[in-house]
Every structure is written in C-alpha cells, then in structure tokens.
mmCIF file of C-alpha atoms in Angstrom:
data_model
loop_
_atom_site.group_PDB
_atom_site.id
_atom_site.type_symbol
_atom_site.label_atom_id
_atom_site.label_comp_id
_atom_site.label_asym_id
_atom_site.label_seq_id
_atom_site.Cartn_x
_atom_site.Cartn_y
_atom_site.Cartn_z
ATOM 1 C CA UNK I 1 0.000 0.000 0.000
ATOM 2 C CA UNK I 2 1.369 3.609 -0.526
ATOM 3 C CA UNK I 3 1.961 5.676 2.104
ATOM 4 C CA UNK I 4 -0.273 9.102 1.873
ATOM 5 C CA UNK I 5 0.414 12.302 3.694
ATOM 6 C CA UNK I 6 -2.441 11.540 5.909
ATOM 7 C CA UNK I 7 -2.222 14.218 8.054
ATOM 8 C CA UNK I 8 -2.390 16.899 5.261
ATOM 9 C CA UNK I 9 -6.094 15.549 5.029
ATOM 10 C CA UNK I 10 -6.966 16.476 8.604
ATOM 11 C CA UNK I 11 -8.219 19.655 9.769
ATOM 12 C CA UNK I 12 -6.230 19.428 12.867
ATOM 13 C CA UNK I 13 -2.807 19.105 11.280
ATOM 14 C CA UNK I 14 -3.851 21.688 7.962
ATOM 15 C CA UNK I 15 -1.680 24.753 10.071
ATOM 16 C CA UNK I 16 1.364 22.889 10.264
ATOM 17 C CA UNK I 17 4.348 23.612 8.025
ATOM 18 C CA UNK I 18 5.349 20.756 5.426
ATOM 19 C CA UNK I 19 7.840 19.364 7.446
ATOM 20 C CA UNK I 20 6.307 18.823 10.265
ATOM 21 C CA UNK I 21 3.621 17.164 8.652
ATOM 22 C CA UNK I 22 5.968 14.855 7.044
ATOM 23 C CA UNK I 23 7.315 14.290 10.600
ATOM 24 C CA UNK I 24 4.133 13.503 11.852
ATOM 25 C CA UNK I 25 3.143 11.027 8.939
ATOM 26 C CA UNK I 26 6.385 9.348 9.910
ATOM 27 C CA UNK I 27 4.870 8.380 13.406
ATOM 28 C CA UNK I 28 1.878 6.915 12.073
ATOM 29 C CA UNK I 29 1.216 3.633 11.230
ATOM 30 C CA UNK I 30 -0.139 3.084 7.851
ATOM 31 C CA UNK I 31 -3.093 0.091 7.431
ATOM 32 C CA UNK I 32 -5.300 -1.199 4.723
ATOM 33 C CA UNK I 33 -8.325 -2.846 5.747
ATOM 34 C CA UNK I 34 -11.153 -5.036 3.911
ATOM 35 C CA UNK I 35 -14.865 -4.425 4.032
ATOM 36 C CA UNK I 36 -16.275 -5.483 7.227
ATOM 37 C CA UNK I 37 -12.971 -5.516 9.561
ATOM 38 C CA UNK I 38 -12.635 -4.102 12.644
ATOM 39 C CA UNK I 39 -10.322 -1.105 12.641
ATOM 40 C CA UNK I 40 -10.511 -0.189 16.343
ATOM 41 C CA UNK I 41 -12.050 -1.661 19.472
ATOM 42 C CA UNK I 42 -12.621 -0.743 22.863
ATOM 43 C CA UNK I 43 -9.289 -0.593 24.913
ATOM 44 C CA UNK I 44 -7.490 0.958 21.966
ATOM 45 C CA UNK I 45 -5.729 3.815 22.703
ATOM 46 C CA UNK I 46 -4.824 5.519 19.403
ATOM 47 C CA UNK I 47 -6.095 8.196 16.652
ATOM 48 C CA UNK I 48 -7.507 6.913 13.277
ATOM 49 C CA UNK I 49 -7.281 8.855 9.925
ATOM 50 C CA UNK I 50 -9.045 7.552 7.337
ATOM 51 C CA UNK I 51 -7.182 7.671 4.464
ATOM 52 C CA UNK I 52 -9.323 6.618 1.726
ATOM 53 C CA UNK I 53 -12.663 4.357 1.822
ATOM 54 C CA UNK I 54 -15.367 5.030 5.093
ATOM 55 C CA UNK I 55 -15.887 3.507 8.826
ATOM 56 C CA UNK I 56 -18.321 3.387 10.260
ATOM 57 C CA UNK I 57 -18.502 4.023 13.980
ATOM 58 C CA UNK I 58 -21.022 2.087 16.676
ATOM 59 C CA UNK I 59 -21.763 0.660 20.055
ATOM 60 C CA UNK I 60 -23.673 -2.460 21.407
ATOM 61 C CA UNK I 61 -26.884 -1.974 23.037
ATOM 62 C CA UNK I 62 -27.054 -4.456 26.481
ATOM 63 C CA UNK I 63 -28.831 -6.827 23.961
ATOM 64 C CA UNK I 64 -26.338 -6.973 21.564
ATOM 65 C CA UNK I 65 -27.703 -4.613 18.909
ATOM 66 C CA UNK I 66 -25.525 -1.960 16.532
ATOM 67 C CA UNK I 67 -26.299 1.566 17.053
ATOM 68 C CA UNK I 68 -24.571 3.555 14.212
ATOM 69 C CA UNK I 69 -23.136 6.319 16.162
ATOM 70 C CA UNK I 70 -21.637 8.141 12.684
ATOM 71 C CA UNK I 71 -19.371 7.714 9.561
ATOM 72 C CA UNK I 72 -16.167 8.465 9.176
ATOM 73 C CA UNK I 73 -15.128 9.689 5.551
ATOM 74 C CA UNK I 74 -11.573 10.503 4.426
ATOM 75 C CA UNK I 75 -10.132 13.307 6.073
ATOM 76 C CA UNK I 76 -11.972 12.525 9.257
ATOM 77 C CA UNK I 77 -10.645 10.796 12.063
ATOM 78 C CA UNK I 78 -11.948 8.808 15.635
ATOM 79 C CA UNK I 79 -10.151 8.107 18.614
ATOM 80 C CA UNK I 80 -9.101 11.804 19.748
ATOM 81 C CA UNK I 81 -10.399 11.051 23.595
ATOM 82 C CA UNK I 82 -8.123 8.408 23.745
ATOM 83 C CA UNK I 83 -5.014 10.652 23.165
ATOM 84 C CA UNK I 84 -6.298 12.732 25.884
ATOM 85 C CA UNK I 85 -6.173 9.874 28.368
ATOM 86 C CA UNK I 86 -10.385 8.822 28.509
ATOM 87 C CA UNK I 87 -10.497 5.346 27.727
ATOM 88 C CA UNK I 88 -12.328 3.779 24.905
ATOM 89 C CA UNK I 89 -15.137 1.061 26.265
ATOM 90 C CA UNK I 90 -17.806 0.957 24.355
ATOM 91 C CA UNK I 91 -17.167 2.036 20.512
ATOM 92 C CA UNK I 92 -15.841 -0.254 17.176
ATOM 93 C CA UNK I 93 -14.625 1.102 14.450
ATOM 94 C CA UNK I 94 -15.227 -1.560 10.699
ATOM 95 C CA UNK I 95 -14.428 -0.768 7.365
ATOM 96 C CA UNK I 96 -17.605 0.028 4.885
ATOM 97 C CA UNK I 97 -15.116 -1.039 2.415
ATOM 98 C CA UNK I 98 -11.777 -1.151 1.325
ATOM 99 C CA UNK I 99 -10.202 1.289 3.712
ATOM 100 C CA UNK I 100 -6.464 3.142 4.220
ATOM 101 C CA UNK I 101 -5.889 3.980 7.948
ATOM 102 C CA UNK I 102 -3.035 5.988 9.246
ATOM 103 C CA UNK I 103 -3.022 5.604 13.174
ATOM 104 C CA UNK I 104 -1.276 7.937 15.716
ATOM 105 C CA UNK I 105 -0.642 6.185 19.037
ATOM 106 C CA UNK I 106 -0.870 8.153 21.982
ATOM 107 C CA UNK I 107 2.752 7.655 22.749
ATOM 108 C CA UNK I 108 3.492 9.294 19.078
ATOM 109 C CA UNK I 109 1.020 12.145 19.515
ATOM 110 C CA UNK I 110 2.798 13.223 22.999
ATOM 111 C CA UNK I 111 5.373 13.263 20.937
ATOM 112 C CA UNK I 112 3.874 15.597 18.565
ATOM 113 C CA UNK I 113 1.999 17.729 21.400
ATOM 114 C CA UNK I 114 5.003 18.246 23.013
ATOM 115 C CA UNK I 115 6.810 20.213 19.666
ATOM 116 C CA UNK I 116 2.815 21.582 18.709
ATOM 117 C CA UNK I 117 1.213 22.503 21.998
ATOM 118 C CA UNK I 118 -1.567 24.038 20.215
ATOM 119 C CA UNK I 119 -2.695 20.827 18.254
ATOM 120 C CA UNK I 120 -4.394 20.145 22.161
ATOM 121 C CA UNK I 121 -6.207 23.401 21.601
ATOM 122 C CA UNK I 122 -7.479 22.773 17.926
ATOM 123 C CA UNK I 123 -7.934 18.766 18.812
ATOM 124 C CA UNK I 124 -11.006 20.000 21.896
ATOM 125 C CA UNK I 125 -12.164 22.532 19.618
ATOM 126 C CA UNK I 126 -12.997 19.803 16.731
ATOM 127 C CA UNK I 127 -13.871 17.130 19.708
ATOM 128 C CA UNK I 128 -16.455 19.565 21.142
ATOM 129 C CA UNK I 129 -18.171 19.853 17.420
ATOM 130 C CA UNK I 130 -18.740 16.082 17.883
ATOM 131 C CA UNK I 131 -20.043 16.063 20.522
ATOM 132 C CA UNK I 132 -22.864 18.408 19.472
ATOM 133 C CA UNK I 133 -23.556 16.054 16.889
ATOM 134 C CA UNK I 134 -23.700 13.490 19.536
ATOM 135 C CA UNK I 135 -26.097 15.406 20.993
ATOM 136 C CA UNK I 136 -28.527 16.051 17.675
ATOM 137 C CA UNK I 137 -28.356 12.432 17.110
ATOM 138 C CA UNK I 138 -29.631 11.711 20.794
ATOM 139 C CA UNK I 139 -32.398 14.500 20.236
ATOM 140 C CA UNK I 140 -33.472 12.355 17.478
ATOM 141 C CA UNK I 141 -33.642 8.943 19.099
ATOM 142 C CA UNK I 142 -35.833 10.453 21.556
ATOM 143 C CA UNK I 143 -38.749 11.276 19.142
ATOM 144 C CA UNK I 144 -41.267 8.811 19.298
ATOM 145 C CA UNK I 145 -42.494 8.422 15.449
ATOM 146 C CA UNK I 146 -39.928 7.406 13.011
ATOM 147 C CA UNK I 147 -40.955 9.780 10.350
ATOM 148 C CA UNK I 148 -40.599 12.443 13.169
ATOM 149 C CA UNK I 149 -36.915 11.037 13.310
ATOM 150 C CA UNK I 150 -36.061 10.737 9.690
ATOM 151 C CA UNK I 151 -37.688 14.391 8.763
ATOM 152 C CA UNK I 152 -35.201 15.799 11.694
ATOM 153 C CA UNK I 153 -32.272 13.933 10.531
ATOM 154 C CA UNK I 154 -32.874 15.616 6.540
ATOM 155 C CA UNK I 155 -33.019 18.796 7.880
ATOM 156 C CA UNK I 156 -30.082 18.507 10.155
ATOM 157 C CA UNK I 157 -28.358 17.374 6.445
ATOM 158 C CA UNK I 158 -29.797 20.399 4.945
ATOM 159 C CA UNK I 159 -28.055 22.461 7.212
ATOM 160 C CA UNK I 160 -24.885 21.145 7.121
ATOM 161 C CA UNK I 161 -24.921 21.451 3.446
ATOM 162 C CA UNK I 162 -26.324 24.686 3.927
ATOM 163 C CA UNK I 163 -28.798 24.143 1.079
ATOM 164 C CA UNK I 164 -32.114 22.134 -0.026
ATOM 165 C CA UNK I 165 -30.371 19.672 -2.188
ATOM 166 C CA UNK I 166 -27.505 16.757 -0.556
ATOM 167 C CA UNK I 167 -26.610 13.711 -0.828
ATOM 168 C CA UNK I 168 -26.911 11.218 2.065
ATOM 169 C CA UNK I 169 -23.791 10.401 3.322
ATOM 170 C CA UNK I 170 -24.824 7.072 4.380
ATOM 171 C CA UNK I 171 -26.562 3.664 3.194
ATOM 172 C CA UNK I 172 -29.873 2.892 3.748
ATOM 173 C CA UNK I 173 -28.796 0.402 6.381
ATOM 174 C CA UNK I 174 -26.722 2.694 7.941
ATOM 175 C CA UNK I 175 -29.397 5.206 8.196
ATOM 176 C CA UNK I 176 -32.020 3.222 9.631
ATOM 177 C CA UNK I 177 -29.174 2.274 12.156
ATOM 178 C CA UNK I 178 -28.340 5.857 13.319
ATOM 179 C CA UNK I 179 -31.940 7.124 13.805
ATOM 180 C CA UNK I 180 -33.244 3.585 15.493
ATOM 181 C CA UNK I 181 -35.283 1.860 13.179
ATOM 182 C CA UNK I 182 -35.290 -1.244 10.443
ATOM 183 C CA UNK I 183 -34.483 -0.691 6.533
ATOM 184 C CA UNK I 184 -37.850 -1.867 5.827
ATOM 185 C CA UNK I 185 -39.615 0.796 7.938
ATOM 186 C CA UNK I 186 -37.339 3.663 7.069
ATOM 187 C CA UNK I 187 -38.183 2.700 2.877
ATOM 188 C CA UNK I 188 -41.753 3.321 3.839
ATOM 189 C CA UNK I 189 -41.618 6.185 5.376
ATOM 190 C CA UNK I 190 -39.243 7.735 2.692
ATOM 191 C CA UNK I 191 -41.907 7.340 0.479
ATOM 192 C CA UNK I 192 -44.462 8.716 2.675
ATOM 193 C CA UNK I 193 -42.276 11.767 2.280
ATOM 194 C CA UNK I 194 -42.201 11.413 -1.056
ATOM 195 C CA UNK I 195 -46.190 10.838 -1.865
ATOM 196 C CA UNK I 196 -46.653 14.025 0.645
ATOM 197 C CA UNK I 197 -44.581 15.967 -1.585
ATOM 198 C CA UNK I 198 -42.048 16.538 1.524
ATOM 199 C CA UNK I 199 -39.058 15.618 -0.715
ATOM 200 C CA UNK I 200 -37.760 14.196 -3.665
ATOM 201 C CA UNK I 201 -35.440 11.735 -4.134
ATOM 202 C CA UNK I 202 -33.310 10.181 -6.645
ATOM 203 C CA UNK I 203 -30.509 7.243 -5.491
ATOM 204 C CA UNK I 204 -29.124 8.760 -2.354
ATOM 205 C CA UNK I 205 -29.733 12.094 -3.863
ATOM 206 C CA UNK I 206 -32.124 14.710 -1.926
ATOM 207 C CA UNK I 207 -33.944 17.497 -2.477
ATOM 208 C CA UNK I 208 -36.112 18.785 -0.116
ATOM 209 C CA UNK I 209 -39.584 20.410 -1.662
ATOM 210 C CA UNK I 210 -41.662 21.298 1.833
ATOM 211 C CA UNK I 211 -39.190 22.506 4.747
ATOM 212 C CA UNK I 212 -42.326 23.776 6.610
ATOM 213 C CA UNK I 213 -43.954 20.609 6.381
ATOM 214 C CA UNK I 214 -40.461 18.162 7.464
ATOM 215 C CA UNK I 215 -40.669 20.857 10.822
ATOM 216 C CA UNK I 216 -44.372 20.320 11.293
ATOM 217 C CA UNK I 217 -44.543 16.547 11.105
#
C-alpha cells in the first residue's frame, strides 16, 4: 500500500508547516483494511485517519444490537479522547469497504503535542463539534415516530450542506441504524415523504420540496 500524507487531510494538522507534517506522517502507522474488519475496538488507545474508503462508527446496546453512532469519511478521524487519556469502552470502528488507515498512538502524539502545543487546543475545539452532533443524534432517538426522526435527521443534512439539495452520506442500512429503526420501515416512510410531496429523491440524492412541512410533522 502507498503511504499518503495523511495528516495533510486532517483539519487538525492543515496549520502545520510541510515538514512537520511529514514528521508527523512518519509516526503513524499506515493500514489497509477489507470491508467489514474491525479497525478499532474498545481498549485501543490511538487516533484513526481515514485515508481513503469510510468507517463506520457504533456501540452495542445491552442486547447486543448496533447503534450507528456516525461515519467516518476521508479526512476525518476517531479516537481523539483516547489521546487525551479517557479510555475507549464501548465504541468499534469496521471498514464500509476497502479502507487506508493511518493511526497515531498516543505515545506518538505526545510526541507531537510536546513540539505543537496548540494541536491540544485545535484537537477539543474539533472534539467539542462532535459532541454536538452526539447530541442532535440523541435528540433524534428520543422522538417517538420514526418519520418524526427521519424528517429531523434531513433537515439537520440540509443544514450542514447549507442548502435544499444533498446527498446522504450514508446507506440505507446505515441510516435506519443511526436514527433507530429497520431498513424496511425507514423505505416506507421515505416514500411517505415522497407521496406528501415533503421531498424528492433520486438514489441517495435529496432534495427537499416542503421545509415547513419536514418541521411540522
């Protein structure tokens, strides 16, 4: 596998000067993984780039169900609590697909804190912006009717993209994970969007006709 300058990918290494992003990609260990293998567990103690490909990020319920927590795309990264010392013991990280990793142990990113004091700054800055969308996605597990759920997670979408038209940035399967319900049930009520004339929707394409209406349902 060849060896990419992960870290010029990441928001939180973007400042640095050339060199000491080649430094840094120097401490990190570079990993290709198939579809379907776990890239982190809990007890791991280290900071995943992604590279190239997608992981997806979940828990296990006490029964032994996935809850999709989020998606990890290239350029994004999990595992930043661990550097700071808070350990890791409930979430797995698994390839969607055919995914490039570049891991920073915590060991290597003292290292790199140490020369870069400020990387602590930007890295709570960037971990308190997921925890807000920790937060959203909790708001939306609470609602009782799924197409309550799935109307709040397309606006959420639309304001991220800043705009009435997106594409979902996850499968179907995924989806249904992440806002608690079955494929099956989240299909239906997609087209109940649809047949209200809510939204329109092409592949994983969106466009969103009735904003109102999404906020009223």
């Amino acid at each position: 596998m060849v060896q990419h300058l992960c870290v010029t990918l990441v928001p939180l290494f973007n400042y640095l000067s050339e060199d000491e992003q080649i430094e840094i990609n120097q401490l990190a260990r570079h990993q290709q993984f198939k579809k379907n293998e776990i890239i982190f567990k809990p007890g791991d103690e280290k900071l995943d780039i992604v590279a190239r490909g997608s992981m997806k990020v979940y828990q296990l319920s006490p029964n032994g169900k996935e809850q999709l927590l989020r998606v990890v795309e290239p350029g994004s990264y999990e595992g930043e609590n661990q550097l700071f010392g808070i350990k890791n013991e409930t979430l797995f990280g698994e390839a969607l697909e055919t995914t490039e990793i570049c891991s920073l142990s915590k060991q290597a990113f003292d290292q790199v804190m140490l020369r870069n004091p400020q990387i602590a700054l930007k890295l709570f800055e960037l971990s308190m912006q997921k925890m807000i969308q920790v937060e959203k996605q909790a708001q939306i597990l609470s609602m009782e009717r799924v197409e309550e759920r799935l109307s709040n997670y397309l606006l959420d979408l639309s304001k991220v993209a800043n705009d009435y038209q997106f594409s979902l940035p996850m499968k179907m399967i995924d989806i249904a994970r992440y806002i608690g319900t079955t494929p099956e049930t989240l299909s239906r009520k997609f087209r109940f969007l649809e047949d209200n004339r809510l939204i329109k929707r092409s592949g994983r394409r969106i466009i969103i006709l009735n904003g109102d209406g999404l906020i009223d349902l």
